[in-house]
PDB file of C-alpha atoms in Angstrom:
ATOM      1  CA  UNK O   1     172.457 255.911  93.156  1.00 49.00           C
ATOM      2  CA  UNK O   2     174.405 252.749  93.092  1.00 52.00           C
ATOM      3  CA  UNK O   3     172.661 249.342  93.476  1.00 54.00           C
ATOM      4  CA  UNK O   4     173.867 246.988  96.217  1.00 55.00           C
ATOM      5  CA  UNK O   5     174.062 243.270  95.611  1.00 52.00           C
ATOM      6  CA  UNK O   6     173.259 241.060  98.602  1.00 51.00           C
ATOM      7  CA  UNK O   7     174.454 237.458  98.660  1.00 54.00           C
ATOM      8  CA  UNK O   8     171.702 234.788  98.504  1.00 51.00           C
ATOM      9  CA  UNK O   9     173.490 232.500 100.863  1.00 48.00           C
ATOM     10  CA  UNK O  10     175.511 233.084 103.967  1.00 49.00           C
ATOM     11  CA  UNK O  11     178.849 231.502 104.282  1.00 50.00           C
ATOM     12  CA  UNK O  12     178.914 229.003 107.014  1.00 47.00           C
ATOM     13  CA  UNK O  13     181.105 229.620 109.885  1.00 45.00           C
ATOM     14  CA  UNK O  14     184.403 227.850 110.166  1.00 49.00           C
ATOM     15  CA  UNK O  15     184.509 227.176 106.420  1.00 48.00           C
ATOM     16  CA  UNK O  16     181.294 225.111 106.324  1.00 47.00           C
ATOM     17  CA  UNK O  17     178.880 224.918 103.450  1.00 49.00           C
ATOM     18  CA  UNK O  18     176.437 227.686 102.965  1.00 47.00           C
ATOM     19  CA  UNK O  19     172.800 227.154 103.771  1.00 48.00           C
ATOM     20  CA  UNK O  20     170.356 228.121 101.122  1.00 47.00           C
ATOM     21  CA  UNK O  21     167.351 230.183 102.230  1.00 50.00           C
ATOM     22  CA  UNK O  22     164.003 229.390 100.737  1.00 48.00           C
ATOM     23  CA  UNK O  23     163.038 231.708  97.898  1.00 47.00           C
ATOM     24  CA  UNK O  24     159.620 233.158  98.062  1.00 46.00           C
ATOM     25  CA  UNK O  25     157.249 233.185  95.118  1.00 49.00           C
ATOM     26  CA  UNK O  26     158.359 230.160  93.104  1.00 50.00           C
ATOM     27  CA  UNK O  27     161.136 228.741  95.198  1.00 50.00           C
ATOM     28  CA  UNK O  28     161.579 225.069  96.337  1.00 50.00           C
ATOM     29  CA  UNK O  29     159.037 223.661  98.849  1.00 54.00           C
ATOM     30  CA  UNK O  30     160.328 223.416 102.374  1.00 54.00           C
ATOM     31  CA  UNK O  31     160.675 219.939 104.002  1.00 55.00           C
ATOM     32  CA  UNK O  32     158.718 219.235 107.187  1.00 54.00           C
ATOM     33  CA  UNK O  33     159.410 216.505 109.781  1.00 59.00           C
ATOM     34  CA  UNK O  34     157.357 213.273 109.254  1.00 55.00           C
ATOM     35  CA  UNK O  35     154.437 212.700 111.610  1.00 57.00           C
ATOM     36  CA  UNK O  36     153.848 209.552 113.718  1.00 54.00           C
ATOM     37  CA  UNK O  37     151.477 207.944 111.193  1.00 53.00           C
ATOM     38  CA  UNK O  38     154.019 208.303 108.419  1.00 55.00           C
ATOM     39  CA  UNK O  39     156.780 206.870 110.578  1.00 52.00           C
ATOM     40  CA  UNK O  40     154.582 203.860 111.572  1.00 53.00           C
ATOM     41  CA  UNK O  41     153.577 203.074 107.995  1.00 54.00           C
ATOM     42  CA  UNK O  42     157.125 203.442 106.808  1.00 53.00           C
ATOM     43  CA  UNK O  43     158.478 200.838 109.237  1.00 56.00           C
ATOM     44  CA  UNK O  44     155.542 198.365 109.144  1.00 58.00           C
ATOM     45  CA  UNK O  45     156.125 195.432 106.737  1.00 60.00           C
ATOM     46  CA  UNK O  46     153.582 194.767 104.041  1.00 63.00           C
ATOM     47  CA  UNK O  47     151.006 192.028 104.922  1.00 60.00           C
ATOM     48  CA  UNK O  48     151.262 188.958 102.772  1.00 65.00           C
ATOM     49  CA  UNK O  49     148.811 186.008 103.217  1.00 64.00           C
ATOM     50  CA  UNK O  50     150.569 182.795 104.133  1.00 65.00           C
ATOM     51  CA  UNK O  51     149.878 179.634 102.085  1.00 62.00           C
ATOM     52  CA  UNK O  52     148.239 176.687 103.917  1.00 59.00           C
ATOM     53  CA  UNK O  53     150.661 174.254 105.569  1.00 58.00           C
ATOM     54  CA  UNK O  54     151.789 171.396 103.449  1.00 56.00           C
ATOM     55  CA  UNK O  55     150.847 167.871 104.576  1.00 53.00           C
ATOM     56  CA  UNK O  56     152.474 165.887 101.862  1.00 53.00           C
ATOM     57  CA  UNK O  57     154.953 164.404 104.291  1.00 55.00           C
ATOM     58  CA  UNK O  58     152.238 163.033 106.646  1.00 62.00           C
ATOM     59  CA  UNK O  59     150.193 161.696 103.746  1.00 65.00           C
ATOM     60  CA  UNK O  60     153.188 159.972 102.251  1.00 69.00           C
ATOM     61  CA  UNK O  61     153.977 158.315 105.603  1.00 74.00           C
ATOM     62  CA  UNK O  62     150.369 157.108 105.963  1.00 78.00           C
ATOM     63  CA  UNK O  63     150.308 155.732 102.418  1.00 79.00           C
ATOM     64  CA  UNK O  64     153.618 153.961 102.968  1.00 79.00           C
ATOM     65  CA  UNK O  65     152.359 152.417 106.213  1.00 84.00           C
ATOM     66  CA  UNK O  66     149.158 151.145 104.521  1.00 85.00           C
ATOM     67  CA  UNK O  67     151.149 149.774 101.610  1.00 83.00           C
ATOM     68  CA  UNK O  68     153.594 147.872 103.802  1.00 85.00           C
ATOM     69  CA  UNK O  69     150.772 146.530 105.992  1.00 88.00           C
ATOM     70  CA  UNK O  70     148.915 145.257 102.925  1.00 88.00           C
ATOM     71  CA  UNK O  71     152.075 143.636 101.581  1.00 88.00           C
ATOM     72  CA  UNK O  72     152.711 141.993 104.968  1.00 90.00           C
ATOM     73  CA  UNK O  73     149.168 140.557 105.089  1.00 91.00           C
ATOM     74  CA  UNK O  74     149.492 139.262 101.534  1.00 91.00           C
ATOM     75  CA  UNK O  75     152.841 137.688 102.396  1.00 91.00           C
ATOM     76  CA  UNK O  76     151.366 135.940 105.452  1.00 92.00           C
ATOM     77  CA  UNK O  77     148.451 134.638 103.384  1.00 91.00           C
ATOM     78  CA  UNK O  78     150.838 133.409 100.710  1.00 90.00           C
ATOM     79  CA  UNK O  79     153.033 131.595 103.253  1.00 89.00           C
ATOM     80  CA  UNK O  80     149.942 130.072 104.892  1.00 88.00           C
ATOM     81  CA  UNK O  81     148.692 128.833 101.517  1.00 87.00           C
ATOM     82  CA  UNK O  82     152.099 127.333 100.722  1.00 88.00           C
ATOM     83  CA  UNK O  83     152.261 125.623 104.137  1.00 82.00           C
ATOM     84  CA  UNK O  84     148.730 124.252 103.670  1.00 79.00           C
ATOM     85  CA  UNK O  85     149.588 122.936 100.225  1.00 81.00           C
ATOM     86  CA  UNK O  86     152.734 121.238 101.530  1.00 79.00           C
ATOM     87  CA  UNK O  87     150.780 119.721 104.436  1.00 69.00           C
ATOM     88  CA  UNK O  88     148.114 118.421 102.049  1.00 76.00           C
ATOM     89  CA  UNK O  89     150.696 116.848  99.734  1.00 75.00           C
ATOM     90  CA  UNK O  90     152.541 115.162 102.605  1.00 75.00           C
ATOM     91  CA  UNK O  91     149.618 113.925 104.723  1.00 72.00           C
ATOM     92  CA  UNK O  92     146.446 113.991 102.592  1.00 79.00           C
ATOM     93  CA  UNK O  93     144.178 114.664 105.636  1.00 85.00           C
ATOM     94  CA  UNK O  94     140.575 113.408 105.720  1.00 89.00           C
ATOM     95  CA  UNK O  95     137.917 113.556 108.402  1.00 89.00           C
ATOM     96  CA  UNK O  96     137.054 110.341 110.210  1.00 92.00           C
ATOM     97  CA  UNK O  97     133.632 108.922 109.423  1.00 92.00           C
ATOM     98  CA  UNK O  98     130.938 107.354 111.598  1.00 93.00           C
ATOM     99  CA  UNK O  99     128.047 105.116 110.549  1.00 92.00           C
ATOM    100  CA  UNK O 100     125.227 103.416 112.419  1.00 92.00           C
ATOM    101  CA  UNK O 101     125.726  99.706 111.804  1.00 91.00           C
ATOM    102  CA  UNK O 102     122.686  98.570 113.768  1.00 91.00           C
ATOM    103  CA  UNK O 103     120.086  99.937 116.158  1.00 92.00           C
ATOM    104  CA  UNK O 104     117.551  97.898 118.103  1.00 91.00           C
ATOM    105  CA  UNK O 105     114.743  99.049 120.369  1.00 91.00           C
ATOM    106  CA  UNK O 106     113.940  96.466 123.038  1.00 89.00           C
ATOM    107  CA  UNK O 107     111.823  98.585 125.406  1.00 87.00           C
ATOM    108  CA  UNK O 108     109.662 101.661 124.972  1.00 87.00           C
ATOM    109  CA  UNK O 109     106.986 103.017 127.282  1.00 86.00           C
ATOM    110  CA  UNK O 110     105.413 106.465 127.011  1.00 84.00           C
ATOM    111  CA  UNK O 111     102.990 108.149 129.406  1.00 82.00           C
ATOM    112  CA  UNK O 112     101.827 111.736 129.797  1.00 77.00           C
ATOM    113  CA  UNK O 113     104.495 112.470 132.411  1.00 80.00           C
ATOM    114  CA  UNK O 114     107.456 110.139 131.680  1.00 84.00           C
ATOM    115  CA  UNK O 115     109.224 107.933 129.153  1.00 86.00           C
ATOM    116  CA  UNK O 116     111.365 104.815 129.470  1.00 88.00           C
ATOM    117  CA  UNK O 117     113.336 103.146 126.685  1.00 89.00           C
ATOM    118  CA  UNK O 118     116.244 100.807 125.957  1.00 91.00           C
ATOM    119  CA  UNK O 119     118.327 100.907 122.759  1.00 92.00           C
ATOM    120  CA  UNK O 120     121.145  98.635 121.608  1.00 93.00           C
ATOM    121  CA  UNK O 121     123.392 100.597 119.269  1.00 93.00           C
ATOM    122  CA  UNK O 122     126.415  99.623 117.180  1.00 93.00           C
ATOM    123  CA  UNK O 123     128.568 102.308 115.512  1.00 93.00           C
ATOM    124  CA  UNK O 124     131.448 101.927 113.075  1.00 93.00           C
ATOM    125  CA  UNK O 125     134.249 104.530 113.075  1.00 94.00           C
ATOM    126  CA  UNK O 126     136.686 104.688 110.141  1.00 94.00           C
ATOM    127  CA  UNK O 127     139.988 106.545 109.888  1.00 94.00           C
ATOM    128  CA  UNK O 128     141.009 106.813 106.212  1.00 92.00           C
ATOM    129  CA  UNK O 129     144.312 108.621 106.918  1.00 92.00           C
ATOM    130  CA  UNK O 130     147.699 106.947 106.529  1.00 89.00           C
ATOM    131  CA  UNK O 131     149.707 109.324 108.727  1.00 88.00           C
ATOM    132  CA  UNK O 132     147.088 110.816 111.069  1.00 91.00           C
ATOM    133  CA  UNK O 133     145.664 109.235 114.241  1.00 93.00           C
ATOM    134  CA  UNK O 134     142.819 110.354 116.531  1.00 94.00           C
ATOM    135  CA  UNK O 135     142.513 110.060 120.320  1.00 95.00           C
ATOM    136  CA  UNK O 136     138.890 110.225 121.516  1.00 96.00           C
ATOM    137  CA  UNK O 137     137.653 111.018 125.008  1.00 96.00           C
ATOM    138  CA  UNK O 138     134.558 109.166 126.323  1.00 96.00           C
ATOM    139  CA  UNK O 139     131.594 109.870 124.048  1.00 95.00           C
ATOM    140  CA  UNK O 140     128.162 110.963 125.268  1.00 95.00           C
ATOM    141  CA  UNK O 141     125.242 109.580 123.251  1.00 94.00           C
ATOM    142  CA  UNK O 142     121.714 110.981 122.998  1.00 93.00           C
ATOM    143  CA  UNK O 143     118.745 109.683 121.046  1.00 92.00           C
ATOM    144  CA  UNK O 144     116.107 112.217 119.947  1.00 91.00           C
ATOM    145  CA  UNK O 145     112.653 111.888 118.466  1.00 88.00           C
ATOM    146  CA  UNK O 146     111.779 115.340 117.268  1.00 85.00           C
ATOM    147  CA  UNK O 147     112.797 117.710 120.078  1.00 83.00           C
ATOM    148  CA  UNK O 148     112.387 115.130 122.873  1.00 86.00           C
ATOM    149  CA  UNK O 149     115.278 113.163 124.352  1.00 88.00           C
ATOM    150  CA  UNK O 150     114.202 109.525 124.560  1.00 89.00           C
ATOM    151  CA  UNK O 151     117.551 107.877 125.318  1.00 89.00           C
ATOM    152  CA  UNK O 152     120.911 108.739 126.892  1.00 90.00           C
ATOM    153  CA  UNK O 153     124.123 106.785 127.291  1.00 91.00           C
ATOM    154  CA  UNK O 154     127.880 106.811 126.666  1.00 92.00           C
ATOM    155  CA  UNK O 155     130.647 105.095 124.737  1.00 93.00           C
ATOM    156  CA  UNK O 156     134.197 104.551 125.988  1.00 92.00           C
ATOM    157  CA  UNK O 157     137.069 106.611 124.626  1.00 93.00           C
ATOM    158  CA  UNK O 158     139.422 104.946 122.158  1.00 94.00           C
ATOM    159  CA  UNK O 159     142.489 105.440 119.965  1.00 93.00           C
ATOM    160  CA  UNK O 160     141.765 105.603 116.263  1.00 92.00           C
ATOM    161  CA  UNK O 161     144.966 104.509 114.539  1.00 91.00           C
ATOM    162  CA  UNK O 162     146.027 104.968 110.937  1.00 90.00           C
ATOM    163  CA  UNK O 163     143.795 103.211 108.393  1.00 91.00           C
ATOM    164  CA  UNK O 164     141.783 101.757 111.247  1.00 93.00           C
ATOM    165  CA  UNK O 165     138.143 100.631 111.541  1.00 94.00           C
ATOM    166  CA  UNK O 166     136.714 100.501 115.074  1.00 94.00           C
ATOM    167  CA  UNK O 167     133.336  99.076 116.129  1.00 94.00           C
ATOM    168  CA  UNK O 168     131.596 100.665 119.125  1.00 93.00           C
ATOM    169  CA  UNK O 169     128.692  99.050 120.981  1.00 93.00           C
ATOM    170  CA  UNK O 170     126.576 100.396 123.822  1.00 91.00           C
ATOM    171  CA  UNK O 171     123.215 100.013 125.563  1.00 91.00           C
ATOM    172  CA  UNK O 172     121.360 103.309 125.834  1.00 89.00           C
ATOM    173  CA  UNK O 173     118.512 103.429 128.303  1.00 85.00           C
ATOM    174  CA  UNK O 174     116.388 106.226 129.671  1.00 83.00           C
ATOM    175  CA  UNK O 175     113.775 106.716 132.344  1.00 83.00           C
ATOM    176  CA  UNK O 176     112.986 110.406 132.470  1.00 78.00           C
ATOM    177  CA  UNK O 177     110.069 112.501 133.607  1.00 81.00           C
ATOM    178  CA  UNK O 178     108.816 115.310 131.412  1.00 77.00           C
ATOM    179  CA  UNK O 179     108.899 118.867 132.664  1.00 76.00           C
ATOM    180  CA  UNK O 180     105.689 120.855 132.889  1.00 72.00           C
ATOM    181  CA  UNK O 181     104.461 122.073 129.529  1.00 70.00           C
ATOM    182  CA  UNK O 182     106.314 119.490 127.452  1.00 75.00           C
ATOM    183  CA  UNK O 183     104.509 118.796 124.189  1.00 78.00           C
ATOM    184  CA  UNK O 184     104.407 115.038 123.574  1.00 79.00           C
ATOM    185  CA  UNK O 185     101.763 115.099 120.842  1.00 81.00           C
ATOM    186  CA  UNK O 186     104.272 114.634 117.929  1.00 81.00           C
ATOM    187  CA  UNK O 187     105.713 111.577 119.682  1.00 83.00           C
ATOM    188  CA  UNK O 188     102.279 110.082 120.285  1.00 82.00           C
ATOM    189  CA  UNK O 189     101.335 110.683 116.664  1.00 82.00           C
ATOM    190  CA  UNK O 190     104.465 108.805 115.527  1.00 80.00           C
ATOM    191  CA  UNK O 191     103.580 105.899 117.799  1.00 80.00           C
ATOM    192  CA  UNK O 192     100.142 105.640 116.199  1.00 79.00           C
ATOM    193  CA  UNK O 193     101.786 105.393 112.799  1.00 78.00           C
ATOM    194  CA  UNK O 194     104.139 102.719 114.195  1.00 77.00           C
ATOM    195  CA  UNK O 195     107.075 104.583 112.691  1.00 82.00           C
ATOM    196  CA  UNK O 196     109.265 106.432 115.197  1.00 87.00           C
ATOM    197  CA  UNK O 197     111.782 108.952 113.668  1.00 89.00           C
ATOM    198  CA  UNK O 198     115.116 109.035 115.495  1.00 91.00           C
ATOM    199  CA  UNK O 199     118.253 111.138 115.548  1.00 92.00           C
ATOM    200  CA  UNK O 200     121.483 110.074 117.279  1.00 94.00           C
ATOM    201  CA  UNK O 201     123.893 112.700 118.580  1.00 95.00           C
ATOM    202  CA  UNK O 202     127.474 112.019 119.739  1.00 95.00           C
ATOM    203  CA  UNK O 203     129.549 114.613 121.615  1.00 96.00           C
ATOM    204  CA  UNK O 204     133.192 114.208 122.580  1.00 95.00           C
ATOM    205  CA  UNK O 205     136.682 115.709 122.477  1.00 95.00           C
ATOM    206  CA  UNK O 206     139.416 114.499 120.152  1.00 94.00           C
ATOM    207  CA  UNK O 207     143.167 115.027 119.941  1.00 94.00           C
ATOM    208  CA  UNK O 208     144.839 114.689 116.537  1.00 92.00           C
ATOM    209  CA  UNK O 209     148.328 113.224 116.071  1.00 91.00           C
ATOM    210  CA  UNK O 210     150.109 114.226 112.862  1.00 88.00           C
ATOM    211  CA  UNK O 211     153.423 112.424 112.632  1.00 81.00           C
ATOM    212  CA  UNK O 212     154.925 112.998 116.078  1.00 83.00           C
ATOM    213  CA  UNK O 213     152.987 116.181 116.816  1.00 86.00           C
ATOM    214  CA  UNK O 214     149.772 116.148 118.866  1.00 89.00           C
ATOM    215  CA  UNK O 215     147.246 118.951 118.798  1.00 89.00           C
ATOM    216  CA  UNK O 216     145.113 120.236 121.640  1.00 92.00           C
ATOM    217  CA  UNK O 217     141.720 118.679 122.262  1.00 93.00           C
ATOM    218  CA  UNK O 218     138.925 119.806 119.979  1.00 92.00           C
ATOM    219  CA  UNK O 219     135.228 119.381 120.639  1.00 94.00           C
ATOM    220  CA  UNK O 220     133.336 117.573 117.902  1.00 94.00           C
ATOM    221  CA  UNK O 221     129.725 116.544 117.351  1.00 95.00           C
ATOM    222  CA  UNK O 222     128.511 113.646 115.204  1.00 95.00           C
ATOM    223  CA  UNK O 223     124.853 113.722 114.141  1.00 95.00           C
ATOM    224  CA  UNK O 224     123.148 110.720 112.530  1.00 93.00           C
ATOM    225  CA  UNK O 225     119.719 111.629 111.196  1.00 89.00           C
ATOM    226  CA  UNK O 226     117.031 109.959 109.114  1.00 86.00           C
ATOM    227  CA  UNK O 227     116.601 106.803 111.222  1.00 90.00           C
ATOM    228  CA  UNK O 228     113.172 105.201 111.581  1.00 88.00           C
ATOM    229  CA  UNK O 229     112.149 102.340 113.843  1.00 89.00           C
ATOM    230  CA  UNK O 230     108.937 100.674 114.925  1.00 87.00           C
ATOM    231  CA  UNK O 231     107.951 100.269 118.573  1.00 84.00           C
ATOM    232  CA  UNK O 232     108.032  96.687 119.912  1.00 83.00           C
ATOM    233  CA  UNK O 233     104.692  95.220 120.897  1.00 79.00           C
ATOM    234  CA  UNK O 234     106.028  92.190 122.737  1.00 74.00           C
ATOM    235  CA  UNK O 235     109.301  91.042 124.217  1.00 76.00           C
ATOM    236  CA  UNK O 236     111.127  90.860 120.894  1.00 79.00           C
ATOM    237  CA  UNK O 237     113.247  93.881 120.000  1.00 84.00           C
ATOM    238  CA  UNK O 238     112.653  95.777 116.783  1.00 87.00           C
ATOM    239  CA  UNK O 239     115.472  96.796 114.418  1.00 87.00           C
ATOM    240  CA  UNK O 240     115.817 100.163 112.747  1.00 86.00           C
ATOM    241  CA  UNK O 241     116.482 100.702 109.078  1.00 79.00           C
ATOM    242  CA  UNK O 242     120.027 102.043 109.052  1.00 80.00           C
ATOM    243  CA  UNK O 243     120.741 101.682 105.332  1.00 78.00           C
ATOM    244  CA  UNK O 244     121.598 105.056 103.829  1.00 73.00           C
ATOM    245  CA  UNK O 245     121.807 106.807 107.191  1.00 83.00           C
ATOM    246  CA  UNK O 246     124.417 109.564 107.023  1.00 79.00           C
ATOM    247  CA  UNK O 247     126.386 110.812 109.989  1.00 90.00           C
ATOM    248  CA  UNK O 248     127.787 114.332 109.859  1.00 92.00           C
ATOM    249  CA  UNK O 249     130.899 115.327 111.845  1.00 92.00           C
ATOM    250  CA  UNK O 250     131.298 118.976 112.822  1.00 90.00           C
ATOM    251  CA  UNK O 251     133.951 120.685 114.976  1.00 87.00           C
ATOM    252  CA  UNK O 252     132.566 122.664 117.911  1.00 76.00           C
ATOM    253  CA  UNK O 253     134.682 125.829 118.143  1.00 66.00           C
ATOM    254  CA  UNK O 254     133.949 127.934 121.198  1.00 54.00           C
ATOM    255  CA  UNK O 255     134.448 131.684 120.780  1.00 45.00           C
ATOM    256  CA  UNK O 256     133.953 133.466 124.130  1.00 45.00           C
ATOM    257  CA  UNK O 257     130.393 132.311 124.978  1.00 44.00           C
ATOM    258  CA  UNK O 258     129.312 131.274 121.499  1.00 47.00           C
ATOM    259  CA  UNK O 259     129.778 127.800 120.067  1.00 45.00           C
ATOM    260  CA  UNK O 260     130.033 127.418 116.287  1.00 44.00           C
TER     261      UNK O 260
END
């Protein structure tokens, strides 16, 4: 009996390639279509954590801004210092000075409810500047003994020229009633010791002329402290000891509602 040989592959129709049938018992594994999970995982990109955003650009801009601002402030301070030095060399500015030349008390009467007094005061104002002049408004004058006002008056305004000495004279009188609760015991104690401590306070506004330039008006206060005088017992006036009395001049700068 003759053996027949069967072909393992069928010839494709129309001259195509032959398809190979799977061989049982040890042949190649058949290929199956991929499921949905496999297709999804195959097309999904791998997750990669993103690095935090870089802020070097913003930080560099902030640092540059701070640096330029600091340099600008330093430049302004340097120019201001140079301008101040030039101004000092050209004008040599000094504050005017005030002294109490004489002070006499011709009348003084104190009761529990009121006080009356009369002072004759002479002040000397000196301008040591060669190229700076001062223009003073009328000056208000107050005389204090402790915290109590015992005399009020005024001095006329004047022009304080370069290297000028001006003498100011005024009569300061007062006849005031005390408000309720006013403590007059320190004043009465001073009268018993026949030695009345006084303080003179001057308030005014001044305009400064530097060369041909005039500034705005500035409030100033002159305080003369350390004066002592005895109370007259008769018609003759008593004189105060004004030797060594120092008068301090301070600008009064008003910031909003506060005065420095």
